[in-house]
């Protein structure tokens, strides 16, 4: 398996990986939040580097939002596809 | 348990110590459940984040006679506070309310099934220097899923007592209380708390991670049931279908289950009214009791089964954990109008009553989004509209089965709720595009694991709306009815008057004076009279109509035939449809406006709310009335 990082937004339902990097500089569009805020909110809800993440469900329209399982089922959170762009996962690490 | 003591009993005892203790923890970790277990209170507990949005005080006494004021607080991920509810927590912990005593002790509540999510806040709390006791709550669930922790080691690593508790099973509560008695052994240091930026959050997380690695002796399993249920409920197509089915059943139930007990209650009130009225047909007192109080208040009380039915559905959705799933499914739709899925939770709560719905908007971080949600909350059909809807639907919509399974009346009710939601979203879109320009806010929604509804909790939450409904019937509605009876009975008609006495009364005069304003939308003067006191409480409109018709009857038709039949004769279908439409949109509740004033801290927003709703109601009623007339003729 390759060691390439892939954006969480590109994963399909059922795929998983370990979060390697969260960087709001990757955001394709502007948001109304101050610098660092989006990253901080993701971190606070538990989406952090080193955490194992699995894609559980997509919404109906444009596969948005995305439900994620963190830490092998410790919690389930939902975020939007837009924000998932800034989360890079490494699929080669198995937990 | 000996810990629950009321205040008055506690304070009168001398040489008892006083202690102010705050419950702090991440959302949905069981703070309020613990608060209730410790103080014997009955604050709302439900399975989604953001149930508690304001601080609540409760009291208990420890075995060593310390009187504890316990403060239940909104859940938060960090003391930095990004939304108004989290700000409450931050302000209490950091003592920003100057009029209150600072907190002596923090009871940090940790979710034992999710340590990594809970411990970062504990590390932050340690920085405040306030002594800390940790309640390792939901320990029953953690055991069930196979988690095992070295609790002594956790306690020594964090340098504070750690007590495993289960707020629901009421275990560990007395140990927690005993620990409060030993609080002088905990040290108080100076406040070193700083708002953590993203790098500090990462640092905190690393520390949490290393703590967990050294104390977690066995890793638990995820909740299998939740995963299975989510496959169904979060399925892109099936999930939406289930959500619609649940809402659909809710309204069918209002017309199938609830109408049976309603019929019994109606019969009781009718015969009571007939008996009283027969006592002395010429006495004013008898008329007041029969036509004012029994007809008026009774006509509202009979809708209790409807209110209970809707409340039961909403409580079950909240208690099982489905609420957050509904928010997930609705996110895209809400996003289309510029709000995020979380705003759907306050809106769904508004089905019970707009007031808790508006309070619940405190969990929305962005001020513009919060204002928009507040503005549209009153368009969600609250339970106080049920009496009016039910009365008019049962009078004017035939009992029919359509598509082989659906009750037509229930279907119309569903349509009315849907109209509220759809126009709410349209208004949100208008507000967001023209008045509150701004980008979409990110969504971060925790989906809690499902829990079987707790029967005791469901009953407790069901009694609350029932009590408040009956209290309103006994206070506001009763007093409004007495006033209306006077206004509709005096002055007395001249001798040899041909028209019913009420035509000469103050109510009749006022109603007829205002009638031209409402004639374009098909309202007659009786409706106009009913709308004015309807501002105090929506249901009152039903009572007023009952009283007005009771007083207009030359004989006792009303008593014999009931309000439904009277309305069928007195009103045309277009008028009835127009009134129903009016009720979907009109600002008909002073308390809602008052809460909007309090929550936004200005008169500006309630004023805007009132004006836009009034305009919308008038225009929509005008359209419905004229369309209905066009199609019927
Ligand atoms: N099994 C179990 N369930 C619990 C326990 N404590 C709380 N719960 C459940 O967890 C859910 C959340 O409880 P709440 O007390 O409302 O949580 P909270 O921390 O006050 O939540 P917010 O006010 O939203 O921050 C409810 O469904 C409770 O019944 C516990 O010790 N064991
Ligand atoms: Mg709470």
XYZ file of C-alpha atoms and ligand atoms in Angstrom:
761
model
C 0.000 0.000 0.000
C 1.127 3.506 -0.740
C 1.731 5.964 1.975
C -0.016 8.827 0.248
C -2.177 11.224 2.195
C -5.698 11.620 0.950
C -8.350 14.134 1.883
C -11.091 12.711 4.091
C -13.619 14.111 1.633
C -12.358 11.599 -0.936
C -13.028 8.507 1.153
C -16.041 6.321 0.388
C -18.426 4.871 2.923
C -16.722 2.084 4.866
C -13.186 3.353 4.258
C -10.978 4.250 7.147
C -7.570 5.625 8.025
C -5.600 7.595 10.552
C -5.758 11.362 10.588
C -2.331 12.647 9.730
C -2.830 16.353 9.282
C -5.503 18.996 9.735
C -4.735 22.241 8.007
C -7.284 24.895 7.301
C -4.990 26.421 4.679
C -6.279 23.592 2.453
C -9.796 25.011 2.521
C -10.886 25.673 -1.077
C -13.071 28.655 -0.185
C -13.256 31.414 2.382
C -15.190 31.125 5.561
C -16.293 33.749 7.987
C -14.263 32.400 10.901
C -11.124 33.902 12.329
C -7.826 32.211 11.576
C -7.340 28.921 13.368
C -10.969 28.693 14.441
C -12.129 25.970 12.059
C -9.154 23.817 12.940
C -9.722 24.384 16.629
C -13.379 23.392 16.409
C -12.520 20.159 14.650
C -9.850 19.410 17.235
C -12.218 20.132 20.083
C -14.867 17.707 18.889
C -12.216 14.991 18.675
C -10.997 15.134 15.076
C -7.288 15.239 15.857
C -4.042 14.009 14.336
C -3.442 10.387 15.273
C -7.099 9.489 15.645
C -8.485 6.562 13.675
C -11.426 7.590 11.530
C -13.954 5.584 9.549
C -16.563 6.945 7.168
C -19.992 5.631 8.207
C -22.670 7.445 6.262
C -23.311 10.154 3.702
C -26.325 12.406 3.403
C -28.612 12.065 0.390
C -27.836 15.231 -1.530
C -24.272 15.526 -2.839
C -23.243 12.973 -0.207
C -23.293 15.685 2.392
C -22.923 15.708 5.426
C -20.572 12.895 6.418
C -20.922 10.792 9.577
C -17.584 9.671 10.985
C -16.654 7.107 13.565
C -13.675 8.155 15.672
C -11.325 5.997 17.710
C -12.943 2.715 16.712
C -16.403 3.725 17.766
C -15.775 5.817 20.831
C -17.838 8.588 19.304
C -19.672 9.383 16.089
C -19.635 12.903 14.699
C -20.990 14.573 11.591
C -19.234 17.244 9.566
C -19.744 18.702 6.110
C -17.850 17.696 2.999
C -16.383 21.202 2.729
C -14.684 20.952 6.084
C -13.622 17.366 5.442
C -11.351 18.740 2.686
C -8.875 20.024 5.243
C -8.486 16.656 6.984
C -5.769 14.446 5.513
C -5.787 10.749 6.309
C -3.306 7.971 5.837
C -5.099 4.849 4.697
C -2.122 2.528 4.937
C -1.976 2.424 8.716
C -4.249 -0.259 10.116
C -5.439 -0.100 13.667
C -31.062 8.830 49.979
C -30.345 11.282 52.741
C -28.673 13.892 50.592
C -31.663 15.712 49.206
C -32.715 18.477 51.525
C -34.654 21.603 50.772
C -33.109 25.021 51.234
C -35.226 26.401 54.002
C -34.537 23.353 56.152
C -30.826 23.624 55.497
C -30.228 27.300 56.054
C -31.913 27.509 59.434
C -29.377 25.106 60.952
C -26.534 26.945 62.601
C -22.836 26.291 62.201
C -23.462 24.555 58.903
C -20.978 25.376 56.189
C -22.008 26.663 52.783
C -20.351 25.539 49.604
C -20.904 26.494 45.991
C -20.231 23.604 43.626
C -20.452 23.687 39.822
C -21.090 20.731 37.503
C -18.891 21.084 34.435
C -18.349 18.677 31.563
C -18.706 18.114 27.858
C -22.208 18.087 26.354
C -24.387 15.025 27.004
C -22.108 13.424 29.621
C -24.851 13.284 32.269
C -24.392 16.496 34.276
C -28.079 17.166 34.638
C -28.813 13.519 35.443
C -26.237 13.805 38.259
C -27.673 17.143 39.340
C -31.112 15.564 39.639
C -29.729 12.554 41.510
C -27.872 14.786 43.985
C -30.498 17.434 44.612
C -33.760 15.632 43.885
C -34.558 18.210 41.189
C -36.340 17.384 37.957
C -34.406 19.308 35.345
C -34.639 18.112 31.791
C -32.400 15.190 30.841
C -32.268 14.023 27.230
C -29.932 12.225 24.891
C -28.481 14.999 22.720
C -25.939 17.774 23.151
C -27.238 21.106 24.297
C -30.201 20.154 26.485
C -29.196 22.491 29.315
C -28.738 26.069 28.088
C -28.876 28.075 31.313
C -27.562 27.663 34.825
C -29.810 26.022 37.382
C -29.359 25.929 41.130
C -30.177 23.042 43.434
C -29.340 22.215 47.043
C -28.315 19.243 49.111
C -26.759 18.617 52.474
C -23.783 16.384 53.103
C -23.560 13.960 56.045
C -21.234 16.470 57.734
C -23.840 19.174 57.539
C -22.408 21.233 54.725
C -25.102 22.944 52.726
C -24.156 22.685 49.088
C -25.505 24.924 46.358
C -25.047 22.886 43.228
C -25.004 24.700 39.884
C -25.941 22.714 36.784
C -24.351 24.216 33.684
C -24.553 23.857 29.900
C -22.067 21.364 28.483
C -18.961 22.681 26.759
C -15.865 21.346 25.001
C -13.651 24.137 26.273
C -13.873 27.039 28.707
C -13.198 29.414 25.839
C -16.945 29.350 25.049
C -17.997 29.846 21.466
C -21.773 30.015 21.856
C -24.054 31.823 24.340
C -24.792 28.669 26.355
C -21.098 27.847 26.712
C -20.494 31.423 27.811
C -22.744 30.808 30.814
C -20.482 27.942 31.886
C -17.330 29.930 31.377
C -18.667 32.905 33.300
C -19.680 30.797 36.288
C -16.374 28.916 36.412
C -14.217 31.996 35.914
C -16.485 34.023 38.192
C -17.491 36.687 35.739
C -20.849 37.265 37.400
C -19.781 39.779 39.990
C -23.015 39.508 41.938
C -22.415 35.846 42.734
C -20.045 34.041 45.041
C -17.189 32.352 43.198
C -17.328 28.588 42.822
C -15.618 26.759 45.725
C -15.406 23.400 44.052
C -15.863 21.972 40.576
C -17.494 18.615 40.013
C -16.051 17.707 36.631
C -18.233 15.141 34.908
C -16.381 12.749 32.641
C -18.067 10.367 30.211
C -16.491 6.996 30.968
C -17.312 5.755 27.477
C -15.444 8.666 25.914
C -12.446 9.641 28.006
C -10.522 11.266 25.189
C -13.407 13.643 24.565
C -13.879 14.487 28.236
C -10.431 14.744 29.779
C -9.167 17.723 27.789
C -11.728 19.927 29.495
C -10.623 18.474 32.846
C -7.040 19.560 32.121
C -8.327 23.013 31.272
C -10.352 23.110 34.475
C -7.250 22.223 36.463
C -5.653 25.415 35.153
C -8.320 27.522 36.874
C -6.894 26.529 40.261
C -10.331 25.697 41.641
C -10.399 22.370 43.570
C -11.721 19.545 41.442
C -13.616 16.313 42.030
C -14.127 14.030 39.058
C -17.302 12.049 38.565
C -16.484 9.234 36.155
C -20.077 9.005 34.970
C -21.847 6.440 32.760
C -19.635 3.839 34.381
C -22.473 1.318 33.925
C -22.345 1.783 30.161
C -18.553 1.705 30.109
C -18.553 -1.632 31.969
C -21.174 -2.997 29.637
C -19.010 -2.171 26.646
C -15.961 -3.677 28.290
C -13.930 -0.601 29.268
C -11.722 -1.046 32.332
C -9.737 1.709 33.991
C -7.172 1.978 36.744
C -9.082 4.582 38.686
C -6.471 5.085 41.405
C -3.858 5.821 38.818
C -6.163 8.262 37.039
C -6.718 9.997 40.349
C -2.999 10.276 41.064
C -2.164 11.441 37.531
C -4.788 14.159 37.676
C -4.074 14.828 41.344
C -7.726 14.893 42.361
C -10.350 12.393 43.563
C -12.083 10.299 40.873
C -15.434 8.709 41.752
C -17.136 6.271 39.360
C -20.838 7.105 39.148
C -23.934 6.177 37.265
C -26.433 8.992 37.430
C -29.171 6.876 35.949
C -28.602 3.792 38.140
C -27.961 6.158 41.085
C -24.728 4.416 42.020
C -21.678 6.193 43.380
C -23.745 9.212 44.391
C -23.048 8.879 48.125
C -19.307 8.487 47.446
C -19.451 11.704 45.493
C -21.141 13.460 48.404
C -18.590 12.065 50.840
C -15.847 13.490 48.651
C -17.451 16.927 48.856
C -17.050 16.681 52.635
C -13.338 16.102 52.212
C -12.908 19.085 49.934
C -10.662 21.046 52.365
C -7.930 18.517 51.658
C -7.867 19.736 48.049
C -5.652 22.636 47.278
C -6.706 25.885 45.702
C -4.134 27.568 43.506
C -4.106 30.732 41.461
C -5.836 30.891 38.103
C -3.497 30.112 35.225
C -6.187 29.459 32.655
C -5.629 30.864 29.183
C -7.777 30.490 26.139
C -6.246 27.504 24.312
C -5.404 28.128 20.650
C -5.180 25.278 18.144
C -1.675 24.310 19.152
C -2.557 24.266 22.827
C -5.562 22.049 22.053
C -3.134 19.658 20.379
C -0.842 19.768 23.426
C -3.753 19.036 25.754
C -4.768 16.158 23.544
C -1.299 14.633 23.694
C -1.401 14.748 27.461
C -4.875 13.163 27.489
C -3.676 10.477 25.131
C -0.765 9.538 27.358
C -3.003 9.501 30.450
C -5.484 7.198 28.740
C -2.701 4.876 27.570
C -1.499 4.387 31.094
C -4.875 3.948 32.828
C -6.989 2.090 30.276
C -6.505 -1.526 31.256
C -9.027 -2.751 28.743
C -10.431 -1.109 25.656
C -14.181 -1.284 25.167
C -16.276 -2.102 22.155
C -18.302 0.475 20.251
C -22.033 0.377 20.766
C -23.096 -2.284 18.264
C -26.732 -1.372 18.492
C -26.041 2.223 17.591
C -24.083 1.156 14.537
C -26.916 -1.124 13.419
C -29.638 1.438 14.017
C -27.653 4.106 12.212
C -27.454 1.915 9.122
C -31.211 2.307 9.055
C -31.793 5.794 10.396
C -28.891 7.482 8.619
C -29.423 5.665 5.340
C -29.580 8.415 2.704
C -32.970 7.379 1.321
C -34.469 5.089 3.931
C -33.443 7.466 6.729
C -35.339 10.398 5.234
C -38.290 8.150 4.615
C -38.277 7.053 8.269
C -38.052 10.661 9.476
C -41.078 11.610 7.396
C -42.938 8.517 8.572
C -42.294 9.410 12.214
C -43.599 12.943 11.720
C -46.538 11.599 9.748
C -47.456 9.113 12.497
C -47.242 11.911 15.038
C -50.087 13.761 13.349
C -52.117 10.683 12.585
C -51.899 9.842 16.271
C -53.318 13.221 17.204
C -56.466 12.328 15.296
C -56.696 8.636 15.980
C -55.541 8.003 19.551
C -56.106 11.368 21.080
C -59.650 11.961 19.894
C -61.004 9.029 21.911
C -60.200 10.356 25.403
C -61.008 13.804 24.084
C -64.541 12.627 23.324
C -65.022 11.384 26.885
C -63.784 14.655 28.332
C -65.997 16.631 25.965
C -69.068 14.665 27.049
C -68.283 15.261 30.700
C -67.922 19.000 30.243
C -71.042 19.213 28.073
C -73.234 17.486 30.600
C -71.722 19.553 33.396
C -72.464 22.735 31.484
C -76.033 21.592 30.773
C -76.626 20.731 34.420
C -75.314 24.043 35.684
C -77.167 26.033 33.043
C -80.405 24.268 33.966
C -80.112 25.411 37.589
C -81.403 28.886 36.918
C -81.531 30.125 33.329
C -81.941 33.765 34.364
C -79.110 34.124 36.854
C -75.936 35.936 35.809
C -73.831 33.852 38.116
C -75.113 30.649 36.537
C -74.428 32.081 33.096
C -70.896 33.052 34.131
C -70.172 29.574 35.421
C -71.892 27.682 32.602
C -71.108 29.831 29.575
C -67.969 31.587 30.740
C -66.044 29.143 32.853
C -67.249 25.663 31.910
C -67.786 26.325 28.213
C -64.630 28.401 27.919
C -62.075 26.596 30.059
C -63.606 23.176 29.356
C -63.343 23.707 25.628
C -59.574 24.052 26.016
C -58.957 21.353 28.600
C -60.411 18.724 26.280
C -57.332 19.157 24.094
C -55.015 17.765 26.749
C -54.798 14.357 25.005
C -53.583 16.054 21.809
C -50.905 17.982 23.665
C -49.766 14.829 25.442
C -49.578 12.895 22.176
C -47.315 15.418 20.459
C -45.211 15.809 23.591
C -44.786 12.056 23.904
C -43.430 11.810 20.369
C -40.973 14.645 20.884
C -39.790 13.288 24.251
C -39.167 9.875 22.714
C -37.180 11.434 19.878
C -35.114 13.382 22.401
C -34.596 10.550 24.862
C -33.548 7.863 22.399
C -30.893 9.962 20.676
C -32.809 10.311 17.412
C -32.805 14.125 17.576
C -29.207 14.434 16.388
C -29.972 12.017 13.527
C -32.849 14.223 12.440
C -30.428 17.135 12.440
C -28.023 15.102 10.268
C -30.740 14.234 7.764
C -32.028 17.798 7.614
C -28.614 19.429 7.338
C -28.597 19.783 3.573
C -32.097 21.219 3.510
C -31.218 23.657 6.285
C -27.949 24.416 4.502
C -29.913 25.369 1.417
C -31.388 28.285 3.347
C -28.087 29.162 4.976
C -28.517 27.537 8.381
C -26.921 24.351 9.603
C -28.466 21.094 10.691
C -28.056 21.866 14.367
C -30.595 24.651 14.000
C -33.086 21.895 13.287
C -33.013 20.784 16.938
C -34.327 24.103 18.320
C -36.874 24.116 15.517
C -38.066 20.607 16.326
C -38.323 21.590 20.013
C -40.483 24.487 18.910
C -43.137 21.944 17.949
C -43.807 21.616 21.666
C -43.446 25.329 22.365
C -41.478 28.130 20.735
C -40.123 29.316 24.089
C -37.765 26.391 24.850
C -37.047 26.367 21.115
C -35.814 29.948 21.235
C -33.822 29.192 24.381
C -32.210 26.224 22.631
C -30.805 28.523 19.937
C -28.170 29.444 22.523
C -26.232 26.440 21.256
C -25.777 28.098 17.846
C -22.343 29.736 17.700
C -22.936 32.257 14.953
C -24.959 35.302 15.989
C -26.591 35.821 12.595
C -27.632 32.181 12.348
C -28.967 32.346 15.865
C -31.064 35.446 15.150
C -32.503 33.893 12.004
C -33.396 30.735 13.902
C -35.080 32.781 16.644
C -37.061 34.727 14.057
C -38.457 31.623 12.387
C -39.019 29.517 15.523
C -42.590 30.857 16.028
C -43.559 29.556 12.587
C -43.080 26.002 13.821
C -46.472 24.779 14.927
C -46.447 24.758 18.720
C -48.786 22.596 20.774
C -50.890 25.619 21.802
C -52.105 25.800 18.212
C -53.372 22.228 18.388
C -56.736 23.109 19.954
C -57.440 25.652 17.238
C -56.284 23.359 14.434
C -58.114 20.360 15.822
C -61.359 22.267 16.340
C -61.376 23.704 12.840
C -60.185 20.528 11.153
C -62.772 18.364 12.839
C -65.475 20.896 11.962
C -64.568 21.392 8.324
C -62.510 18.476 7.065
C -64.492 15.290 6.538
C -63.463 12.080 8.256
C -62.179 10.094 5.331
C -59.559 7.503 4.637
C -57.315 8.403 1.752
C -54.821 6.197 -0.060
C -56.271 3.307 1.885
C -54.482 4.051 5.161
C -54.252 7.730 6.003
C -56.790 9.702 7.949
C -57.595 12.840 5.938
C -57.831 14.994 9.065
C -54.408 13.827 10.192
C -53.107 14.535 6.728
C -54.352 18.116 6.844
C -52.722 18.522 10.246
C -49.478 17.190 8.769
C -49.825 19.693 5.927
C -50.239 22.551 8.409
C -47.071 21.558 10.242
C -45.288 21.169 6.937
C -46.473 24.627 5.893
C -44.960 26.045 9.083
C -41.633 24.362 8.372
C -41.549 25.246 4.678
C -42.404 28.887 5.223
C -39.964 28.979 8.123
C -37.237 27.866 5.748
C -38.342 30.342 3.084
C -38.247 33.168 5.621
C -34.832 31.984 6.825
C -33.643 32.124 3.236
C -34.997 35.648 2.814
C -33.444 36.827 6.068
C -30.110 35.203 5.263
C -29.926 36.585 1.721
C -31.098 40.115 2.336
C -30.419 41.001 5.948
C -27.760 38.696 7.352
C -25.347 38.140 4.537
C -22.630 35.731 5.498
C -20.996 32.454 4.686
C -22.263 29.122 5.770
C -21.046 28.048 9.154
C -19.329 24.692 9.568
C -21.346 21.857 11.068
C -19.966 19.864 13.994
C -22.541 17.497 15.327
C -21.996 14.722 17.813
C -24.277 11.719 17.263
C -24.757 10.142 20.715
C -25.247 6.402 20.997
C -28.884 5.350 21.175
C -30.444 4.690 24.558
C -33.668 2.911 25.376
C -36.061 5.550 26.648
C -36.249 5.635 30.400
C -39.893 5.203 31.403
C -39.591 7.321 34.534
C -37.913 10.116 32.601
C -40.539 9.988 29.863
C -43.357 10.251 32.406
C -41.593 13.090 34.175
C -41.173 15.027 30.959
C -44.751 14.268 29.960
C -46.143 15.619 33.221
C -44.414 18.968 32.651
C -46.369 20.075 29.551
C -49.562 18.616 31.025
C -49.086 20.624 34.208
C -48.246 23.838 32.433
C -51.194 23.390 30.074
C -53.616 22.836 32.953
C -52.050 25.667 34.911
C -52.607 27.984 31.972
C -56.176 26.757 31.683
C -56.685 27.438 35.392
C -55.035 30.862 35.437
C -54.658 32.832 32.192
C -57.461 31.161 30.325
C -59.811 31.187 33.314
C -59.282 34.889 33.991
C -59.471 35.819 30.325
C -62.710 33.868 30.115
C -64.262 35.708 33.037
C -63.304 39.038 31.465
C -64.605 37.935 28.074
C -67.841 36.789 29.638
C -68.313 40.249 31.171
C -67.393 42.024 27.971
C -69.762 39.809 26.016
C -72.657 40.134 28.461
C -72.626 43.839 29.277
C -74.011 46.282 28.658
C -77.336 44.487 28.630
C -79.387 44.684 25.431
C -82.234 47.230 25.268
C -85.685 45.882 25.946
C -87.436 44.210 23.030
C -84.079 43.689 21.306
C -84.319 41.282 18.412
C -80.681 40.362 17.903
C -78.826 38.168 20.422
C -77.736 40.017 23.540
C -74.048 39.729 22.684
C -74.487 42.078 19.704
C -75.037 44.926 22.133
C -72.140 44.070 24.433
C -68.705 45.647 24.488
C -67.175 42.599 22.825
C -69.777 42.745 20.087
C -69.176 46.449 19.540
C -65.387 46.140 19.469
C -65.527 43.085 17.223
C -67.830 44.809 14.778
C -65.699 47.939 14.835
C -62.569 45.993 13.854
C -64.347 43.630 11.493
C -63.839 45.699 8.283
C -60.092 45.355 8.701
C -60.394 41.586 8.616
C -63.268 41.241 6.157
C -60.934 40.859 3.150
C -59.566 37.686 4.721
C -63.009 36.370 5.571
C -63.081 36.874 9.330
C -66.354 37.734 11.011
C -66.611 39.728 14.205
C -66.647 36.647 16.458
C -63.250 35.632 15.130
C -61.896 39.121 15.613
C -63.013 39.064 19.250
C -61.338 35.677 19.706
C -58.037 36.819 18.192
C -57.393 39.638 20.649
C -57.241 37.589 23.885
C -55.579 34.866 21.824
C -52.414 36.932 22.211
C -52.245 35.951 25.879
C -52.466 32.258 25.056
C -53.267 30.855 21.664
C -55.691 28.232 22.932
C -57.860 30.959 24.438
C -59.297 31.650 21.000
C -61.124 28.338 21.202
C -62.558 29.229 24.607
C -63.651 32.639 23.453
C -65.476 31.169 20.482
C -67.143 28.660 22.799
C -68.307 31.432 25.105
C -69.414 33.777 22.359
C -71.493 31.074 20.721
C -72.816 29.940 24.073
C -73.995 33.482 24.702
C -75.338 34.093 21.202
C -77.528 31.034 21.188
C -81.158 31.904 21.721
C -81.668 28.481 23.221
C -79.082 26.021 24.394
C -78.036 24.776 20.944
C -74.407 25.120 21.802
C -74.662 22.813 24.715
C -76.558 20.246 22.719
C -74.625 20.374 19.523
C -71.152 21.292 20.609
C -68.901 23.967 19.192
C -67.911 21.903 16.166
C -71.445 21.701 14.810
C -72.174 25.343 15.581
C -69.111 26.382 13.614
C -70.174 24.288 10.645
C -73.380 26.292 10.452
C -71.911 29.661 11.291
C -68.848 29.740 9.021
C -68.145 29.007 5.430
C -65.274 26.744 4.430
C -63.197 29.661 3.029
C -63.475 31.477 6.354
C -62.368 28.386 8.250
C -59.416 27.800 5.917
C -58.449 31.424 6.201
C -58.489 31.258 10.005
C -56.380 28.091 9.991
C -53.905 29.834 7.702
C -53.866 32.841 9.996
C -52.936 30.552 12.865
C -50.041 29.032 10.957
C -48.354 32.404 10.549
C -49.680 35.046 12.910
C -47.785 36.273 15.968
C -50.237 34.993 18.551
C -48.212 34.713 21.692
C -46.884 37.477 23.917
C -44.553 35.134 25.834
C -42.697 34.237 22.647
C -42.081 37.904 21.903
C -40.932 38.451 25.488
C -38.441 35.572 25.302
C -37.149 36.849 21.971
C -36.606 40.214 23.640
C -34.715 38.615 26.530
C -32.583 36.335 24.381
C -31.591 39.014 21.871
C -31.389 41.746 24.442
C -33.247 44.253 22.325
C -36.753 45.155 21.240
C -35.613 45.286 17.645
C -35.897 41.567 16.929
C -39.268 40.884 18.571
C -40.608 43.910 16.691
C -39.335 42.577 13.389
C -40.724 39.171 14.303
C -44.155 40.622 15.047
C -44.332 42.695 11.895
C -43.147 40.037 9.458
C -45.453 37.407 10.948
C -48.428 39.788 10.845
C -47.801 40.663 7.211
C -47.235 37.047 6.258
C -50.411 35.935 8.062
C -52.548 38.606 6.435
C -51.232 37.967 2.953
C -51.490 34.195 3.219
C -55.005 34.323 4.667
C -56.031 36.732 1.944
C -54.712 34.355 -0.687
C -56.278 31.260 0.865
C -59.638 32.928 1.418
C -59.919 34.184 -2.133
C -58.619 31.017 -3.727
C -61.025 28.917 -1.688
C -63.939 31.159 -2.661
C -62.939 30.997 -6.298
C -62.770 27.223 -6.344
C -65.867 26.588 -4.281
C -68.173 28.827 -6.292
N -26.433 4.601 31.202
C -26.268 5.826 31.704
N -26.852 6.863 31.068
C -26.684 8.090 31.598
C -25.921 8.325 32.764
N -25.940 9.651 33.032
C -26.682 10.218 32.069
N -27.146 9.292 31.199
C -27.956 9.545 29.986
O -27.183 10.385 29.158
C -27.982 11.332 28.476
C -27.519 12.742 28.766
O -27.771 13.086 30.103
P -27.910 14.608 30.581
O -27.931 14.591 32.067
O -29.027 15.295 29.879
O -26.544 15.200 30.047
P -25.955 16.673 30.232
O -24.503 16.513 30.500
O -26.746 17.448 31.217
O -26.145 17.230 28.768
P -26.206 18.782 28.269
O -27.109 19.510 29.177
O -26.744 18.665 26.870
O -24.806 19.274 28.280
C -29.401 11.046 28.929
O -30.008 10.233 27.973
C -29.220 10.310 30.244
O -30.294 9.453 30.507
C -25.303 7.193 33.407
O -24.612 7.302 34.408
N -25.524 5.979 32.840
Mg -27.810 19.115 31.051
